[in-house]
Structure formats: C-alpha cells, structure tokens
PDB file of C-alpha atoms in Angstrom:
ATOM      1  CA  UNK A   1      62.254  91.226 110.194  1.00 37.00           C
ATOM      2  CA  UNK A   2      65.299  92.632 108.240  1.00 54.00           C
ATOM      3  CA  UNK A   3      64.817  96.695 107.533  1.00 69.00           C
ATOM      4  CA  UNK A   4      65.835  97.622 104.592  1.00 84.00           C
ATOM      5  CA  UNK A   5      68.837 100.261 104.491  1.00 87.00           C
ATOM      6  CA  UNK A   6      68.990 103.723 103.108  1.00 88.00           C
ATOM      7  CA  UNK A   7      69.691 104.893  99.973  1.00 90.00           C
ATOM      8  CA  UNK A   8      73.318 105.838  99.108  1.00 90.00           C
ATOM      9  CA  UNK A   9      73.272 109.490  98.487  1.00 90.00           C
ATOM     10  CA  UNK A  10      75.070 111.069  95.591  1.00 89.00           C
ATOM     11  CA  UNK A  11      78.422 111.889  97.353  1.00 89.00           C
ATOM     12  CA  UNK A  12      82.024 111.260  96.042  1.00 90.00           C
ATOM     13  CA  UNK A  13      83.405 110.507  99.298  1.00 93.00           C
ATOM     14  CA  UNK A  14      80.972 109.140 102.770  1.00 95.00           C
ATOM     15  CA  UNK A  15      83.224 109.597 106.249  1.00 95.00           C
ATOM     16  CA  UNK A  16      83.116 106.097 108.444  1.00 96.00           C
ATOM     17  CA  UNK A  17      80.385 107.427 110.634  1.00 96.00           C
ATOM     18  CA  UNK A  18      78.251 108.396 107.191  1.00 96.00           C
ATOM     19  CA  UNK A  19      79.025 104.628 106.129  1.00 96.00           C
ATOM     20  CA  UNK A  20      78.375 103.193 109.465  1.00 96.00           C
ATOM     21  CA  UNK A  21      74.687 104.502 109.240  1.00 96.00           C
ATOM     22  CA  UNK A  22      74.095 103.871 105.526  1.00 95.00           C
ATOM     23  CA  UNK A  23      75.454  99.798 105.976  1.00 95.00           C
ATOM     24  CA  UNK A  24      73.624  99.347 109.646  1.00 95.00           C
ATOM     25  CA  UNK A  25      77.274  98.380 110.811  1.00 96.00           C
ATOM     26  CA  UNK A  26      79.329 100.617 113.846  1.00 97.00           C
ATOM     27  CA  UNK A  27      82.772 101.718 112.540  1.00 96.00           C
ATOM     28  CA  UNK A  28      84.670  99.753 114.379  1.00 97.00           C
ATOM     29  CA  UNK A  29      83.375  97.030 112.793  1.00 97.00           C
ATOM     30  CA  UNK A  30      84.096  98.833 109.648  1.00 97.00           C
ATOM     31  CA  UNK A  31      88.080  99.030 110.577  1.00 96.00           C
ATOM     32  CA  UNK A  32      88.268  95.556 111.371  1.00 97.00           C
ATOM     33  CA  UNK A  33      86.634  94.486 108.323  1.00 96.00           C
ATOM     34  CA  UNK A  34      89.219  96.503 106.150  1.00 95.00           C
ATOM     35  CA  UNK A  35      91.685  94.075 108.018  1.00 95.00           C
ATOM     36  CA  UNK A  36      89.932  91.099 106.892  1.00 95.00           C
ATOM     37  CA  UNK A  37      88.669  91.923 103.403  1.00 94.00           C
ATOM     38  CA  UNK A  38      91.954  93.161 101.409  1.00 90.00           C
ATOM     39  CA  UNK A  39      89.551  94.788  98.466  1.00 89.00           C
ATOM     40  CA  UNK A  40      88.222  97.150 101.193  1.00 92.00           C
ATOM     41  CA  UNK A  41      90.742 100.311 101.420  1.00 92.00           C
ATOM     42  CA  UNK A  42      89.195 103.931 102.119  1.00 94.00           C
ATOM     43  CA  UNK A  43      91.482 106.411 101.262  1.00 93.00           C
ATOM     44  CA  UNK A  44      93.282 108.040 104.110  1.00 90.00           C
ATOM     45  CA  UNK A  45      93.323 111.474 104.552  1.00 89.00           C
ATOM     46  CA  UNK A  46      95.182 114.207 107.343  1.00 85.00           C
ATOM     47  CA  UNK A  47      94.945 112.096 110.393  1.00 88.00           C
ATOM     48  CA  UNK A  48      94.386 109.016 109.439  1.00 87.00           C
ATOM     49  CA  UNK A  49      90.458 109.835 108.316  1.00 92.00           C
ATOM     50  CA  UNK A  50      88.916 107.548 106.689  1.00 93.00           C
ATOM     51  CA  UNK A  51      86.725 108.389 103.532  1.00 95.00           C
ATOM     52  CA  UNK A  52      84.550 106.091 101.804  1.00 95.00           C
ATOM     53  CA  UNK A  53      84.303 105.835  97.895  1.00 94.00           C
ATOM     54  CA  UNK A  54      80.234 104.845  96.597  1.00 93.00           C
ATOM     55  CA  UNK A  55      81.561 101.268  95.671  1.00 92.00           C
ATOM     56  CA  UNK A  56      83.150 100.978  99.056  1.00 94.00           C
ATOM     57  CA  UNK A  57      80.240 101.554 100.308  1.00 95.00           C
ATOM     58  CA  UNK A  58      78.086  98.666  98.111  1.00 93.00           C
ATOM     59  CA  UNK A  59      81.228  96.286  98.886  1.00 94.00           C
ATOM     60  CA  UNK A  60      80.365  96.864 102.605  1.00 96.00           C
ATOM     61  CA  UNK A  61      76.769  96.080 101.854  1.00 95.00           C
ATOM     62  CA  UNK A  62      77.935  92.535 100.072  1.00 94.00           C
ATOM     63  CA  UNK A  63      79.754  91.779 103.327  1.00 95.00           C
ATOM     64  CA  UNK A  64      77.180  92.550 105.951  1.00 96.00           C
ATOM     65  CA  UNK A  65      74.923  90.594 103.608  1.00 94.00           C
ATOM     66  CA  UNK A  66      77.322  87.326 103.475  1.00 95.00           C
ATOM     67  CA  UNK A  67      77.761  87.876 107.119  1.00 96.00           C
ATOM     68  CA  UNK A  68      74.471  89.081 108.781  1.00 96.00           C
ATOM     69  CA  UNK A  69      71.527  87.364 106.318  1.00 94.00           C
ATOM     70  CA  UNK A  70      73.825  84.615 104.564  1.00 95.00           C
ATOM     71  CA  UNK A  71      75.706  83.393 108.055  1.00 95.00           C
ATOM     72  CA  UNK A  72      78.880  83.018 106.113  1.00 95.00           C
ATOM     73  CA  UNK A  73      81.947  83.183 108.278  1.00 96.00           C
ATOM     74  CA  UNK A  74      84.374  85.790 108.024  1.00 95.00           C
ATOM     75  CA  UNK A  75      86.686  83.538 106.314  1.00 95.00           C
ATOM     76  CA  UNK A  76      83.343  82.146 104.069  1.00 95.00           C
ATOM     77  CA  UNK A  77      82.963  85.936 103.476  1.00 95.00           C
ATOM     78  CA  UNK A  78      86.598  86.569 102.246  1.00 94.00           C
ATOM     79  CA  UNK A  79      86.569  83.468  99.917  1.00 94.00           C
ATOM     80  CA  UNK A  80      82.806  84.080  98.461  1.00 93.00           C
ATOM     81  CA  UNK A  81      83.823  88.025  98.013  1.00 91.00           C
ATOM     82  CA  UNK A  82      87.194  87.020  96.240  1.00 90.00           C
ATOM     83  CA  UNK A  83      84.573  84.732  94.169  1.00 90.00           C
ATOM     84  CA  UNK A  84      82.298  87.386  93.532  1.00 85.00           C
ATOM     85  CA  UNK A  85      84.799  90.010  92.713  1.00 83.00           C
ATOM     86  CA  UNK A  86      86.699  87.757  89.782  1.00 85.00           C
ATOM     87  CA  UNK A  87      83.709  86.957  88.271  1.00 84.00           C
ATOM     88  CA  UNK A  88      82.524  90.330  88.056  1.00 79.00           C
ATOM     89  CA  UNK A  89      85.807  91.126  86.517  1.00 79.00           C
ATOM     90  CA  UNK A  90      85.545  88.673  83.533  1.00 79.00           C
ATOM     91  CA  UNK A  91      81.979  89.314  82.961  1.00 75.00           C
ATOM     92  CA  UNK A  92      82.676  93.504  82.897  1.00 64.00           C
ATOM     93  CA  UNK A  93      87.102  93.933  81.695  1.00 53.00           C
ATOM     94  CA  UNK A  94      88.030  92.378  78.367  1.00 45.00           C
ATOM     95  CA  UNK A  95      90.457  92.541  77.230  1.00 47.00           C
ATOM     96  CA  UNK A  96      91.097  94.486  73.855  1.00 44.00           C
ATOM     97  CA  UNK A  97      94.726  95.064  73.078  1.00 42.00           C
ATOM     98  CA  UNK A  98      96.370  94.289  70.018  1.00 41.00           C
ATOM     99  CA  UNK A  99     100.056  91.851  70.997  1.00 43.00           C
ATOM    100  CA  UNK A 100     101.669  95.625  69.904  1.00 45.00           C
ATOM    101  CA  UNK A 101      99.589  97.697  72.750  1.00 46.00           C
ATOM    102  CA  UNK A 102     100.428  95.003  74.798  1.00 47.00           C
ATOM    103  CA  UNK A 103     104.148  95.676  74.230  1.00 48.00           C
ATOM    104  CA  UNK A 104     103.178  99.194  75.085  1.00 45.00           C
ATOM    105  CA  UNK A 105     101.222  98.613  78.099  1.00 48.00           C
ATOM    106  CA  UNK A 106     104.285  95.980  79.529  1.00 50.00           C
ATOM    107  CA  UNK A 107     107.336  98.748  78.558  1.00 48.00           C
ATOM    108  CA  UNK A 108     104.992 101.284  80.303  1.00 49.00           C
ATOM    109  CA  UNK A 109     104.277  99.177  83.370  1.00 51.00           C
ATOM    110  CA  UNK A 110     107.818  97.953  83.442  1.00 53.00           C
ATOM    111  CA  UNK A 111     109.343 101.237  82.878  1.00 51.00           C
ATOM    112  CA  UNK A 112     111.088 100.255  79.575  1.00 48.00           C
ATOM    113  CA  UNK A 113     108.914 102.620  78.185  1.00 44.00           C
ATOM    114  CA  UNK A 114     112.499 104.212  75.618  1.00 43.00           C
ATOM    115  CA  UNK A 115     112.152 101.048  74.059  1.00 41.00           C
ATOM    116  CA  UNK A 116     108.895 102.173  72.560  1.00 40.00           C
ATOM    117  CA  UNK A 117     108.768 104.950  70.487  1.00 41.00           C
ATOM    118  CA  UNK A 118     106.975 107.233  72.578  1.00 40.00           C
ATOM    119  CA  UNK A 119     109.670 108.369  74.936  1.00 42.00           C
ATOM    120  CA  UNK A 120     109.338 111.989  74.869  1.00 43.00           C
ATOM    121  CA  UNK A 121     105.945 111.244  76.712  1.00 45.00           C
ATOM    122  CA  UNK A 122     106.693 111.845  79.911  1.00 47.00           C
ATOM    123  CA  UNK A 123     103.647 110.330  81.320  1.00 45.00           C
ATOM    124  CA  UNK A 124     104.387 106.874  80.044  1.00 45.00           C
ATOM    125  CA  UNK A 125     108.182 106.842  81.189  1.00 50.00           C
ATOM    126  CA  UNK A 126     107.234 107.434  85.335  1.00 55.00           C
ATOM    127  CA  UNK A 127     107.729 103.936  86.057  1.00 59.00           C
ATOM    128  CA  UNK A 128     103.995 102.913  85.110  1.00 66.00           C
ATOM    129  CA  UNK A 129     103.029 105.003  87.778  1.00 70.00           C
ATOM    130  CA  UNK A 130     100.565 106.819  84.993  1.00 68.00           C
ATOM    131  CA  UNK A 131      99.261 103.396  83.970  1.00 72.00           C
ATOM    132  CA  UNK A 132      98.727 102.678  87.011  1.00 77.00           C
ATOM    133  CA  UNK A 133      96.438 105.792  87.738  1.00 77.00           C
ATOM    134  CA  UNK A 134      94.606 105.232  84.443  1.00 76.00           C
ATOM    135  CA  UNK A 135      93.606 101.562  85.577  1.00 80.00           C
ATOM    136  CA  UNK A 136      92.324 102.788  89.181  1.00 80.00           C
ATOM    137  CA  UNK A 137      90.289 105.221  87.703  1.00 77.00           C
ATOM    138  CA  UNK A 138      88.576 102.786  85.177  1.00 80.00           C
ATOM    139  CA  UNK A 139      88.059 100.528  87.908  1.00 80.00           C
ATOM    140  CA  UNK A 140      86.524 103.151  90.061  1.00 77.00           C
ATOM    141  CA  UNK A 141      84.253 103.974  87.147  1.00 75.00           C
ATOM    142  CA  UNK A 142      83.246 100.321  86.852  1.00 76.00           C
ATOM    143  CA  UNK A 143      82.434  99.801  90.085  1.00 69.00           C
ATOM    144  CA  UNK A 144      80.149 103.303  90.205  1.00 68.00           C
ATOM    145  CA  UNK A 145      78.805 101.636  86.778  1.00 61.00           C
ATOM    146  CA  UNK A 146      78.258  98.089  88.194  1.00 55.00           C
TER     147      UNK A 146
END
C-alpha cells in the first residue's frame, strides 16, 4: 500500500537531501533524473549544491508518479512529461501582444532593441538578457500558481 508523501513546506529553496525525503526518492536518483528529464535544473550554488525550487519539487513528484505507480519507462516518462508540460503551457500562457509589442519583444530578444524607440532603456538593449529574466520569473510564478 502506497504512503502518501509529506507536505511541501513553505520554503523558497529545498537542498537535495530536503527533496529526497519530501519525493520518497534518494538523491542520487535525483541527479540522474536531472540527466534524463531536461525541464529538471536546480540551481547550482558554491560547490556545485544543489537547491530545489517548490515546482521542482512537484515536477519530481510527476516523475516518481509516471515511474513508480504508472510503470512508465524512463523514456515513457520523458515523452508523457514533455506531453504534460506543453499542454499545461497552452491551457495557462496566451498569448496577448499586439503585432507592435511583438516587434518590441523580437528587437529586445534579438538585441535590435535601437531600432525601437526605447533605446535609452538600458534594460531592453542587454541582448534580451532582461527579457529573458522577466519570462523565468513568470514561469516560476506559474508553476508556484499551477
């Protein structure tokens, strides 16, 4: 008979050992499944620690189910979370830009950005690197959401 698994505290970040216990997984199953499943990347910190974000941690969850209750091979797994993942994505991101903020989102991602008239703003001409930022943190908050 399955137990059921612990409650995910209210932490920003959960080490590998913290995530270990809360999925019912041992971390080096944990590394190896970063290897297989390319969504799964814990930030890396001073010496190569690894730290956990909340929807990590619910991803990890997904994939022991698939795996452990489902029997879905690892490759089964992969496929079924890359399934999982898009659909999510079209159900939850719409997009709402106008063709001219799409201009402004390409110029800004491209780092054409003086070809728009917002070139004095320094964060939009880095290359899209601020763009870039923006859309990890809005997926972060989705995930948290979701």
């Amino acid at each position: 008979m399955e137990q059921a698994l612990p409650g995910i505290p209210a932490k920003r970040y959960f080490t590998i050992g913290e995530v270990a216990d809360l999925c019912d997984v041992k971390p080096h199953v944990l590394r190896y499944w970063e290897q297989e499943f390319t969504q799964l990347r814990p930030m890396k910190r001073r010496g190569n620690r690894r730290y956990y974000q909340h929807h990590e941690v619910l991803m990890i969850r997904r994939i022991r189910d698939l795996l452990y209750e489902q029997g879905f091979t690892i490759s089964g797994a992969r496929n079924k979370m890359q399934e999982i993942l898009h659909a999510e994505q079209s159900k939850n991101v719409t997009p709402m830009l106008l063709p001219d903020d799409a201009a402004v989102v390409h110029a800004a991602a491209t780092g054409t950005a003086n070809d728009v008239s917002f070139q004095s703003d320094p964060d939009l001409c880095d290359g899209g690197q601020f763009l870039r930022r923006e859309l990890l943190n809005i997926r972060d908050l989705l995930y948290l959401n979701g």
